[in-house]
Structures are given as structure tokens and as C-alpha cells.
Short mmCIF file of C-alpha atoms in Angstrom, two decimals:
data_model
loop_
_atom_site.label_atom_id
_atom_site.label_comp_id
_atom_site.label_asym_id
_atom_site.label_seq_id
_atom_site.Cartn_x
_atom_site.Cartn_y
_atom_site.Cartn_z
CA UNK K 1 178.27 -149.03 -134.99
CA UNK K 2 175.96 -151.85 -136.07
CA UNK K 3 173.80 -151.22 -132.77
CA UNK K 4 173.48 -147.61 -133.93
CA UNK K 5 172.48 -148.12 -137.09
CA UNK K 6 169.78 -150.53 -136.25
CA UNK K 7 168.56 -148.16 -133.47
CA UNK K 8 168.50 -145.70 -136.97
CA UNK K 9 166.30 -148.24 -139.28
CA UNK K 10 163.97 -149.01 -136.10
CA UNK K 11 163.35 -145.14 -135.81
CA UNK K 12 162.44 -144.74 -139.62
CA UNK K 13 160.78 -147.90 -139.89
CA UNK K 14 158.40 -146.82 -137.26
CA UNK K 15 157.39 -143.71 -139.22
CA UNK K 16 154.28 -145.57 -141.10
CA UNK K 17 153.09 -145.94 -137.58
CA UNK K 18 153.98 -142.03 -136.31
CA UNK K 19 152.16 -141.10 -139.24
CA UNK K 20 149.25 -143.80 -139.22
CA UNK K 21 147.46 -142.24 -141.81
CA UNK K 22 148.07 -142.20 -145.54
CA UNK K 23 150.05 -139.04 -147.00
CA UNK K 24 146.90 -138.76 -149.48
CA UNK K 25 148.13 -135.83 -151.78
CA UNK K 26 145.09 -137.24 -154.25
CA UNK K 27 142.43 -135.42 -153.33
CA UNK K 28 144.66 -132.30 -152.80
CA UNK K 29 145.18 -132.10 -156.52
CA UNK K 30 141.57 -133.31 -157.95
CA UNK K 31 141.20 -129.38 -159.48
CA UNK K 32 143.52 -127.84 -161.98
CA UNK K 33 147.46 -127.05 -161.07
CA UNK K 34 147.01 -123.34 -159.65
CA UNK K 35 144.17 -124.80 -157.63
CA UNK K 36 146.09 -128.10 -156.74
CA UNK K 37 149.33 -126.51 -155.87
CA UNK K 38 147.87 -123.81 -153.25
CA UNK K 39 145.98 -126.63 -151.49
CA UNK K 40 149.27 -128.51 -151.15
CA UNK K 41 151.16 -125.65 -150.13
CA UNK K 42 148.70 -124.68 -147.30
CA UNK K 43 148.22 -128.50 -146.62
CA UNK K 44 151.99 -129.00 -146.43
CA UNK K 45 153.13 -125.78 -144.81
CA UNK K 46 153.64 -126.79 -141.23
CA UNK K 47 155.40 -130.33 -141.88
CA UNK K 48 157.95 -128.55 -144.33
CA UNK K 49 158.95 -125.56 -141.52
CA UNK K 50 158.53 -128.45 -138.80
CA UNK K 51 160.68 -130.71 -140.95
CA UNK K 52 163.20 -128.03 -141.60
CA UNK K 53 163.34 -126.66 -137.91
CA UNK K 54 164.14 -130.75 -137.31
CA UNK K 55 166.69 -131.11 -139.61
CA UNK K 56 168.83 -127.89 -138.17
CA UNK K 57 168.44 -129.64 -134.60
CA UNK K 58 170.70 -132.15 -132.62
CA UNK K 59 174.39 -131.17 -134.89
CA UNK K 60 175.81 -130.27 -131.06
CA UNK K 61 175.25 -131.12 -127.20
CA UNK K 62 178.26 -129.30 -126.35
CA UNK K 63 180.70 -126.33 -127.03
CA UNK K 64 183.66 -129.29 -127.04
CA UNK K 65 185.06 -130.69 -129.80
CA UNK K 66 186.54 -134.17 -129.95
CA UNK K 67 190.38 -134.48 -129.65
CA UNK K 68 192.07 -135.46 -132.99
CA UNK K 69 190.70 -139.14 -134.32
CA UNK K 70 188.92 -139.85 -131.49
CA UNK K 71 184.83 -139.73 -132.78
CA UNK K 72 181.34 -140.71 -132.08
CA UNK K 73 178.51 -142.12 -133.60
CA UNK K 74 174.63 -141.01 -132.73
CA UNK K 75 171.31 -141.33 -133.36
CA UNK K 76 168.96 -138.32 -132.48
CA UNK K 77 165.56 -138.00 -132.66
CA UNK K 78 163.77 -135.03 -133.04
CA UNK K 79 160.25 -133.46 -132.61
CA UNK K 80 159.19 -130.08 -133.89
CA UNK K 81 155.88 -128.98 -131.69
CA UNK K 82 153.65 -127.28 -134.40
CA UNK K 83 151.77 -124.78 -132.84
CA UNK K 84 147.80 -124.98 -132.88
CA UNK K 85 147.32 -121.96 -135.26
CA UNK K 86 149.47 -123.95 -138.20
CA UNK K 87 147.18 -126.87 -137.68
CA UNK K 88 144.14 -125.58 -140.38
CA UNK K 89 144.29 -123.42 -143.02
CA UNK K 90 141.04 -121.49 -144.76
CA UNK K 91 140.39 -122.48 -147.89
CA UNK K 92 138.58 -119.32 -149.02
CA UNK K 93 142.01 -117.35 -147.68
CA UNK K 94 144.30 -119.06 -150.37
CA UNK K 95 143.51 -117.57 -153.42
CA UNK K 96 141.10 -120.49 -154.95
CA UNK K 97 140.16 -120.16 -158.56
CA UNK K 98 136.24 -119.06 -158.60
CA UNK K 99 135.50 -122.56 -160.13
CA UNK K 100 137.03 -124.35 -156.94
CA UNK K 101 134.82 -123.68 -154.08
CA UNK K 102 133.65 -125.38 -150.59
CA UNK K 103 130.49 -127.46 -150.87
CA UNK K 104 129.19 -125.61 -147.62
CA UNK K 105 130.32 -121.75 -147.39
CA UNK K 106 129.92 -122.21 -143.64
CA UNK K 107 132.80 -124.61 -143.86
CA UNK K 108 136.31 -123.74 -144.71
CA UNK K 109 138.68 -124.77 -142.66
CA UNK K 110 140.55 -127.64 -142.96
CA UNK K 111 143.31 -129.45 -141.23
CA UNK K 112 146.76 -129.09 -142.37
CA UNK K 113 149.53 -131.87 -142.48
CA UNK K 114 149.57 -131.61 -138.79
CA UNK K 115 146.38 -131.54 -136.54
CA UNK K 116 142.87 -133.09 -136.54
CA UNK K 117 143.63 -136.93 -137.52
CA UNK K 118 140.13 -138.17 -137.09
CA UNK K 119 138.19 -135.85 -139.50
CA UNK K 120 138.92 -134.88 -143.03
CA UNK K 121 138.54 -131.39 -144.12
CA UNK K 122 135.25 -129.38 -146.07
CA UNK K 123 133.86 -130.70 -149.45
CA UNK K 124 135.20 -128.96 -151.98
CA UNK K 125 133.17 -128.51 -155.31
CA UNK K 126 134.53 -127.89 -158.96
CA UNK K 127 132.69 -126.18 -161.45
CA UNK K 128 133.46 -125.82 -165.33
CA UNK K 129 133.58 -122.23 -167.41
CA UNK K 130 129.84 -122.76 -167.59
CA UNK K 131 129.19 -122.63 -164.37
CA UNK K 132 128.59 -126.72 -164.70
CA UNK K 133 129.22 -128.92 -161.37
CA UNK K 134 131.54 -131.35 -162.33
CA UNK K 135 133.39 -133.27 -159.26
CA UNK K 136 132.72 -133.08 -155.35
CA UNK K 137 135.61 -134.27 -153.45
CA UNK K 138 136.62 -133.98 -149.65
CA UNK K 139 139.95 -132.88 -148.54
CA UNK K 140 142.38 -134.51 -146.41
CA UNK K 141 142.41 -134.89 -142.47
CA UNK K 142 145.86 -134.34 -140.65
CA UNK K 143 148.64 -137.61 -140.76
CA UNK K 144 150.23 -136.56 -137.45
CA UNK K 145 149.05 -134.61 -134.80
CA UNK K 146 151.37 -132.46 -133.53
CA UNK K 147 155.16 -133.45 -133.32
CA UNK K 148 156.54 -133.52 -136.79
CA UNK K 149 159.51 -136.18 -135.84
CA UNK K 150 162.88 -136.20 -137.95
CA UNK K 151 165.11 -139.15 -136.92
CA UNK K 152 168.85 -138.41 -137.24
CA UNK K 153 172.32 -140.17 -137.81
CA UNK K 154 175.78 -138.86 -137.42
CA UNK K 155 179.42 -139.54 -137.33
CA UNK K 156 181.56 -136.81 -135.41
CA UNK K 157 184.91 -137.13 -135.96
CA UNK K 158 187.85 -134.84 -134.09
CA UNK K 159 190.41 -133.09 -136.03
CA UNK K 160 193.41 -130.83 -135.54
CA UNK K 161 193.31 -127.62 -133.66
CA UNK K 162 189.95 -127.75 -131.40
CA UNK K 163 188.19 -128.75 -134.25
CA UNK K 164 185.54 -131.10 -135.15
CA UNK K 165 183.68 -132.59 -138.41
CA UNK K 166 180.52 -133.94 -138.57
CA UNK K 167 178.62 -136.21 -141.42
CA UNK K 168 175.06 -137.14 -141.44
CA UNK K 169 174.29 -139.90 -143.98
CA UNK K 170 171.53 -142.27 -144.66
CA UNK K 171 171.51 -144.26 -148.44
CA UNK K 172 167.76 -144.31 -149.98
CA UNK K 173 165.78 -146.34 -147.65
CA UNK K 174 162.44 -147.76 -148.53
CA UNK K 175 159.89 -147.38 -146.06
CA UNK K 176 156.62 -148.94 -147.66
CA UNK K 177 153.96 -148.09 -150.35
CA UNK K 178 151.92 -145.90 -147.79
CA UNK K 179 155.17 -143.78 -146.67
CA UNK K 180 157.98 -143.71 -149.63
CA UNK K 181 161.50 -143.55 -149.31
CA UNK K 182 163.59 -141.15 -147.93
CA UNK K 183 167.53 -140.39 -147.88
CA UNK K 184 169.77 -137.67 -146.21
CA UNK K 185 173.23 -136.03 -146.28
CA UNK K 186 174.92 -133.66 -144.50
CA UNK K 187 178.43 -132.15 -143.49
CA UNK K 188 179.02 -129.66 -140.24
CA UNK K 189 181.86 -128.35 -138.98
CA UNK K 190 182.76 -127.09 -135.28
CA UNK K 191 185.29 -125.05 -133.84
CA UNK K 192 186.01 -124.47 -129.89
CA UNK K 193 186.96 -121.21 -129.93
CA UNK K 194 187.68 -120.86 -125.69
CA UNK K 195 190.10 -123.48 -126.04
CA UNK K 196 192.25 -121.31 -128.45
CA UNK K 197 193.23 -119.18 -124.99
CA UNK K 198 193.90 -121.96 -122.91
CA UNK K 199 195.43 -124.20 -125.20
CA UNK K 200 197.96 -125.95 -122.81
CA UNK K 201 196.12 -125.70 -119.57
CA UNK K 202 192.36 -127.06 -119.97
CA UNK K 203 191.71 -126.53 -116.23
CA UNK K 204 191.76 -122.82 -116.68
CA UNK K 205 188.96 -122.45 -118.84
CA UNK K 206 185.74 -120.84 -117.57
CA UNK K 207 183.89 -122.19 -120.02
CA UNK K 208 183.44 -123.62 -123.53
CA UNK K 209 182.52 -121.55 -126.76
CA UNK K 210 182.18 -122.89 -130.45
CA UNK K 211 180.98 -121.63 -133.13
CA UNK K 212 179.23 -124.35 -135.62
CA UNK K 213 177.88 -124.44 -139.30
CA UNK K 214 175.88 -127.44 -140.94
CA UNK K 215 174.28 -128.45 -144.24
CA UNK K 216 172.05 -131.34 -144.89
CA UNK K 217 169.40 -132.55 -147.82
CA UNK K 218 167.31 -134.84 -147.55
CA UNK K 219 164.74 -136.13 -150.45
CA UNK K 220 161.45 -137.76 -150.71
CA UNK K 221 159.27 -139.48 -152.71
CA UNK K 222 155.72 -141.82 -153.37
CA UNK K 223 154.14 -143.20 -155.81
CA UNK K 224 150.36 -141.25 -155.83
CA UNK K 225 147.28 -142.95 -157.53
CA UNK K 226 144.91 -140.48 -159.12
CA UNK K 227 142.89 -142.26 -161.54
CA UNK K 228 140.06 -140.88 -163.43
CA UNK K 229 136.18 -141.40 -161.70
CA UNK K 230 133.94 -143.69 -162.94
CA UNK K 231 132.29 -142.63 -166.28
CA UNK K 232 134.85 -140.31 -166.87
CA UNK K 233 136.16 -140.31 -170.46
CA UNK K 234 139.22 -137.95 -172.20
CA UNK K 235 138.28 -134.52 -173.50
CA UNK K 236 139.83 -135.68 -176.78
CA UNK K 237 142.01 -138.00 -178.57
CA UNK K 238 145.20 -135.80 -177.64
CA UNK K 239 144.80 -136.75 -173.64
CA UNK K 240 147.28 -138.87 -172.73
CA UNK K 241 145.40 -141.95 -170.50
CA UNK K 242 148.75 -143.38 -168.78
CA UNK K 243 148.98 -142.60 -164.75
CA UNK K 244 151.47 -145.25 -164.07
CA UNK K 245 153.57 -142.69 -163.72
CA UNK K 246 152.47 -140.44 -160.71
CA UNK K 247 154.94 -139.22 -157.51
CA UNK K 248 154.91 -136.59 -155.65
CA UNK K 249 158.57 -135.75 -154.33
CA UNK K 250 160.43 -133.55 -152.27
CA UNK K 251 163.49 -132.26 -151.42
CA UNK K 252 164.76 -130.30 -148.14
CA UNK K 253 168.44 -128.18 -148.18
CA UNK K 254 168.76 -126.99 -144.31
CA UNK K 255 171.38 -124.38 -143.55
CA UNK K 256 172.62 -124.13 -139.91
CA UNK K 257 174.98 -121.45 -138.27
CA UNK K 258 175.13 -121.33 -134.36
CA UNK K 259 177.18 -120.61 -131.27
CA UNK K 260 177.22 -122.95 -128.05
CA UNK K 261 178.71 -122.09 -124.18
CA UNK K 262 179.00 -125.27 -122.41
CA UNK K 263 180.53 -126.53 -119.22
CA UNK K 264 182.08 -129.64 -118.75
CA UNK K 265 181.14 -130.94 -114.69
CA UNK K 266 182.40 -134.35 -114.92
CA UNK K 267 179.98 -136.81 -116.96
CA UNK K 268 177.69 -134.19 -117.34
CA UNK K 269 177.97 -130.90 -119.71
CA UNK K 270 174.89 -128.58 -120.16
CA UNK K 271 174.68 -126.70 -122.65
CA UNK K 272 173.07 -123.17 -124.32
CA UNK K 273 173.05 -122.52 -127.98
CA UNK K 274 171.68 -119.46 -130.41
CA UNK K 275 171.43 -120.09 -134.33
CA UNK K 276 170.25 -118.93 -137.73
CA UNK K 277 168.24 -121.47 -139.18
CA UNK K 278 167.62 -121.47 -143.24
CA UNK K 279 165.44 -124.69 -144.66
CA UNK K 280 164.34 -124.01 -148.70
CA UNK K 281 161.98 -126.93 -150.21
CA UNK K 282 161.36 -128.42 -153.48
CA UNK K 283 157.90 -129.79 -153.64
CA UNK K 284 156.26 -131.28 -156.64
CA UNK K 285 154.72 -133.77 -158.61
CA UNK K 286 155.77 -135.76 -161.69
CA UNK K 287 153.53 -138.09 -164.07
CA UNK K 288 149.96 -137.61 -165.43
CA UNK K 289 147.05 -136.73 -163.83
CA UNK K 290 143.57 -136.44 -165.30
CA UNK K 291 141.43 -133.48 -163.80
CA UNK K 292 137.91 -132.78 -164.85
CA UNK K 293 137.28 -130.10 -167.06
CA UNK K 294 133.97 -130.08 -168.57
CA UNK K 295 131.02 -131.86 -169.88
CA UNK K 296 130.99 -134.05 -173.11
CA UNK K 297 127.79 -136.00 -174.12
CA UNK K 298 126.47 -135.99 -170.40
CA UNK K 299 130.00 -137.26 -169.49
CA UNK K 300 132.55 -135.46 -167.44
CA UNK K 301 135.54 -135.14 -169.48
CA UNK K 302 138.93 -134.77 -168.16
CA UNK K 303 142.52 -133.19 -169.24
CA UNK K 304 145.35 -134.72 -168.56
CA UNK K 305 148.19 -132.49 -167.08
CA UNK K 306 151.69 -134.02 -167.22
CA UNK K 307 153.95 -132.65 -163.99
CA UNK K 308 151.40 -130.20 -162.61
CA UNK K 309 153.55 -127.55 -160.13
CA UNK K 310 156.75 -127.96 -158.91
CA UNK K 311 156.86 -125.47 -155.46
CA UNK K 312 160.33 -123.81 -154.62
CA UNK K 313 160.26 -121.78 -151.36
CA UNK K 314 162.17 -120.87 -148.45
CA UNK K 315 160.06 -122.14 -145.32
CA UNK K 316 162.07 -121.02 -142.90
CA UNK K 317 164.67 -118.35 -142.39
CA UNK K 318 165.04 -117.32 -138.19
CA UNK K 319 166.64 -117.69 -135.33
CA UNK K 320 166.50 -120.45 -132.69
CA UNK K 321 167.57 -121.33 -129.15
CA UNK K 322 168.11 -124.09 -127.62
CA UNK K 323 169.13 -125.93 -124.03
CA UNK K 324 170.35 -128.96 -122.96
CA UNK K 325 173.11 -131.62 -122.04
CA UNK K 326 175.44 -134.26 -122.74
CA UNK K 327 175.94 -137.39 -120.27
CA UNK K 328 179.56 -138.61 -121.20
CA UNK K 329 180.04 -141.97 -119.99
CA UNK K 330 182.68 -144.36 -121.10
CA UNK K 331 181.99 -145.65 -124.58
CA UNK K 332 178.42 -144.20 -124.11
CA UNK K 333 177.05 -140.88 -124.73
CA UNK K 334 173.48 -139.62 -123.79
CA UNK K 335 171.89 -136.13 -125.25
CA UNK K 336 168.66 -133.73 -124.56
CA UNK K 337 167.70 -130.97 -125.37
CA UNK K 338 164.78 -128.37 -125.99
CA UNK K 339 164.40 -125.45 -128.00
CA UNK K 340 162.61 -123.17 -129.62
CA UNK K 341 161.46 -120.86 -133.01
CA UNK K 342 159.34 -119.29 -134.66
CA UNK K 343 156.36 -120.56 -132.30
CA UNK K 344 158.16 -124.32 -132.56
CA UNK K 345 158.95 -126.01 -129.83
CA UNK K 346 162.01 -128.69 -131.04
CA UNK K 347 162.62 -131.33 -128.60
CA UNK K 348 165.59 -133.84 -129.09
CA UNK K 349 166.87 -137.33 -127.30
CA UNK K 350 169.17 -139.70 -128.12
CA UNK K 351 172.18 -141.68 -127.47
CA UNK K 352 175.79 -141.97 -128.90
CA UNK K 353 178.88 -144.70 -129.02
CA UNK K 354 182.16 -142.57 -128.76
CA UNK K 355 185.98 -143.47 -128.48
#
């Protein structure tokens, strides 16, 4: 178990350096909260359907389920391939206020979560009811590439009558000032149905066939930093000038029914699986945050908004399939497998202690 867990806080621990860029929501929310909350919503897209596609994967490597009391313990790791028409987004396709626009027309597209990590996206200028320039900023590049990755760790545990219960838990771990902290939870249950038929002869079944259905939630947060430019002053005395207060956060609930046929050929059990994946987020941001708004005594003056947008969507609602295999050695387990949605490619690895 402790070897598990480690291999758990290694994989998280390592995320800063997956994702060796800054999460730098700032300049995503420089313009007022319509503006501010489409930008993160096209910005974000791919890493929330990625992250939810993740989530759903690596509950099952086989149709089995554990005899009563015996269980395992495993840590998976998934990747969720984003394809490469999720990696920009226009930003004259999103609805943009008219004062919001990009510095050069000829520019607009702009990378999303996931993509181009070594250039930032178009200049974006805002403009006052006048008509007035009042800010130029530059939006984000990409933090990852392509592979959103979504580290998992569960306990299965078998129960009575072909049965078998899974948790997935992690408490609120930390993972530095650039990243945030994350935690999870999750419950899954799986039933063998083929073994129902043969329940007193093993050796007689063809094949195995479960059915399975998992929930987990996971939530996010960091600390953001959006202080007001230099020479900036409040529009008037009713502007609140505290930003000590400033996160954006997150939340993830991922629903998970599927069916697996498996056959066990000594140590090794491939594997084939169909599901119905559902993933809803809860995006937001909470604190202060001073955006321009017009001009005061040659100044730019700024309003402060107190918790902008909170997003509520569902990012994902399809099917998926998936193939692979468990290596059942004693004590240790070894899993794989690839699969595949909505344009996604999901791959998974990762290794288990069972008794």
C-alpha cells in the first residue's frame, strides 16, 4: 500500500512539470465577465472534455470480479489525446462584446489549453462606450501540448455474489503556487454477469461479461493575481481595491456506465469494453478583480467585479470504447489499455498490488 501511494504523489507531483507552463487565467479575464468567461470557456474547453474522458477511464481491465475480501490496490495513469482541431479556438467566432476585439483582424486564432506551448495567442484590444482604447493585452499560449494526463488511485475490493466495489480517493493535496491543489472521490460498482450461469463450474465459461457503473469528483483550485496596471486608479470611491482574494476553481462530477467481455488465458486477460460517458463542470472564479472601464482625468479607471462567472456545463455526454489487458501475477498486477471518443484517443498504464 505505502509503495502505491507514493507511486500516486510522484505522479501528481510531477504535474507542474507535465504542464511546464503557468495556468495563467489573468489575461483571460482582463475584459468584463461576459467577455472573460467566453475566453475561458473556449480556452478551457478541451482540458475539461479531456479531463472528463480521463476520469471515466481505467475503473476495469477485466470482466472478473474479485472473490469475496480478496482486493487490490492501483495506480493508473491516463492520457486523453486532444485532437488538433480542439487545439485553437477563433476569437471573432465566440461571441466577443464589440468593445473586445483582436489588435490585428488578420489574427484570431489562439491556442487553447492544449496545443501551441511556445507562442501565446493574438493581442486583444479593449475599448470603452466611447470608442476609447483602454488596455492591450495578449492571450495565453497552450500549458500542455497534447495529452491531457489524469493520474488515478483505487481500492477494489470483492464482495458477495460475483461482485465487486471500487473506491477512488485522494485527500486535498497541494501541488505548488504555479499548479493548486487538487482532490478526488469516487465509488464504482461491478457485477460479472457470465459467472451467474456457471456458478459452480468456472471452467465452463466461454467468457467473462460485467456490467460496471462509476462516479467520481474531483475539485480544483489557485490562487490568480490580477492586479490593476500601472497608473490605473478606481472609477470611484465605491470600488472595492482588495485582490487578496482571487481563485479560480473547479469542480468535475464524471458518470460512467459500461459493459466488458474478457478472457482469462492464464496471467494474461484481454479485454473489450463499450460505455456511456457523462462529465458536467463547475468552472469559476471567486474574489475581486479590477477591469478597465473608462477614462478619468487621462487615467484609465477600473471597476471592480467581485466573483465574475461561475460556468456550469455538461462537456461531455457519449459513448466510448476501449481495449486492453490485465497481467495477473502473484501479488502484482499490470494494466493497458487504449480507447477512444468523441475524436479522443484515451490511453492508460499502470500497475496494481492485489491479494
Amino acid at each position: 500500500m505505502k509503495t502505491v501511494i507514493t507511486i500516486f504523489s510522484f505522479l501528481l507531483l510531477q504535474a507542474p512539470q507535465i504542464v511546464h507552463a503557468q495556468l495563467n487565467f489573468e489575461n483571460l479575464i482582463r475584459s468584463g465577465p461576459a467577455d472573460a468567461e467566453k475566453l475561458v470557456e473556449a480556452y478551457a474547453n478541451p482540458l475539461l472534455y479531456g479531463f472528463g474522458l480521463g476520469m471515466n477511464s481505467g475503473w476495469t481491465n477485466t470482466a472478473q470480479a474479485l472473490k469475496p475480501l480478496h482486493f487490490d490496490v492501483r495506480v493508473i495513469g491516463t492520457g486523453s489525446v486532444v485532437p488538433t482541431s480542439k487545439q485553437t479556438f477563433d476569437v471573432s467566432g465566440i461571441g466577443l462584446s464589440p468593445n473586445l476585439r483582436p489588435s490585428d483582424p488578420s489574427r484570431v486564432l489562439s491556442p487553447t489549453f492544449t496545443g501551441d506551448t511556445q507562442n501565446n495567442g493574438p493581442w486583444m484590444d479593449l475599448f470603452d462606450a466611447n470608442n476609447n482604447k483602454l488596455i492591450s493585452f495578449e492571450l495565453p499560449g497552450a500549458v500542455i501540448k497534447r495529452v491531457v494526463p489524469t493520474p488515478q488511485l483505487q481500492l477494489n475490493v470483492g464482495l458477495f455474489a460475483n461482485t465487486e466495489v471500487m473506491v477512488r480517493a485522494a485527500p486535498k493535496i497541494r501541488l505548488g503556487e504555479r499548479f493548486g491543489s487538487v482532490s478526488l472521490l469516487g465509488f464504482g460498482i461491478k457485477h460479472n454477469l457470465a459467472q451467474d450461469f456457471f456458478p459452480k463450474d468456472r471452467e465452463k465459461i466461454p467468457f467473462d461479461f460485467s456490467l460496471l457503473a462509476g462516479f467520481n469528483t474531483v475539485k480544483y483550485g489557485r490562487n490568480l493575481k490580477l492586479l490593476p496596471l500601472d497608473g490605473m486608479i478606481p472609477e470611484n470611491e465605491d470600488q472595492v481595491t482588495d485582490f487578496t482574494t482571487q481563485e479560480v476553481y473547479a469542480k468535475f462530477d464524471n458518470y460512467l456506465i459500461q459493459a466488458t467481455l474478457s478472457k482469462e488465458l492464464s496471467f494474461f486477460t484481454p479485454f473489450v469494453s463499450l460505455g456511456y460517458s457523462i462529465s458536467k463542470a463547475q468552472l469559476g472564479l471567486r474574489g475581486n478583480y479590477p477591469i478597465a472601464n473608462s477614462i478619468r482625468d487621462e487615467k484609465i479607471a477600473y471597476i471592480t467585479y467581485s466573483n465574475p462567472f461561475a460556468l456550469e456545463r455538461t462537456y461531455l455526454r457519449t459513448f466510448r470504447g476501449d481495449v486492453g489487458f490485465q497481467v495477473k501475477l502473484p501479488v502484482l498486477r499490470i494494466y493497458g489499455s487504449y480507447g477512444f471518443s468523441g475524436g479522443y484517443g484515451m490511453f492508460s498504464g499502470g500497475i496494481g498490488i492485489g491479494f
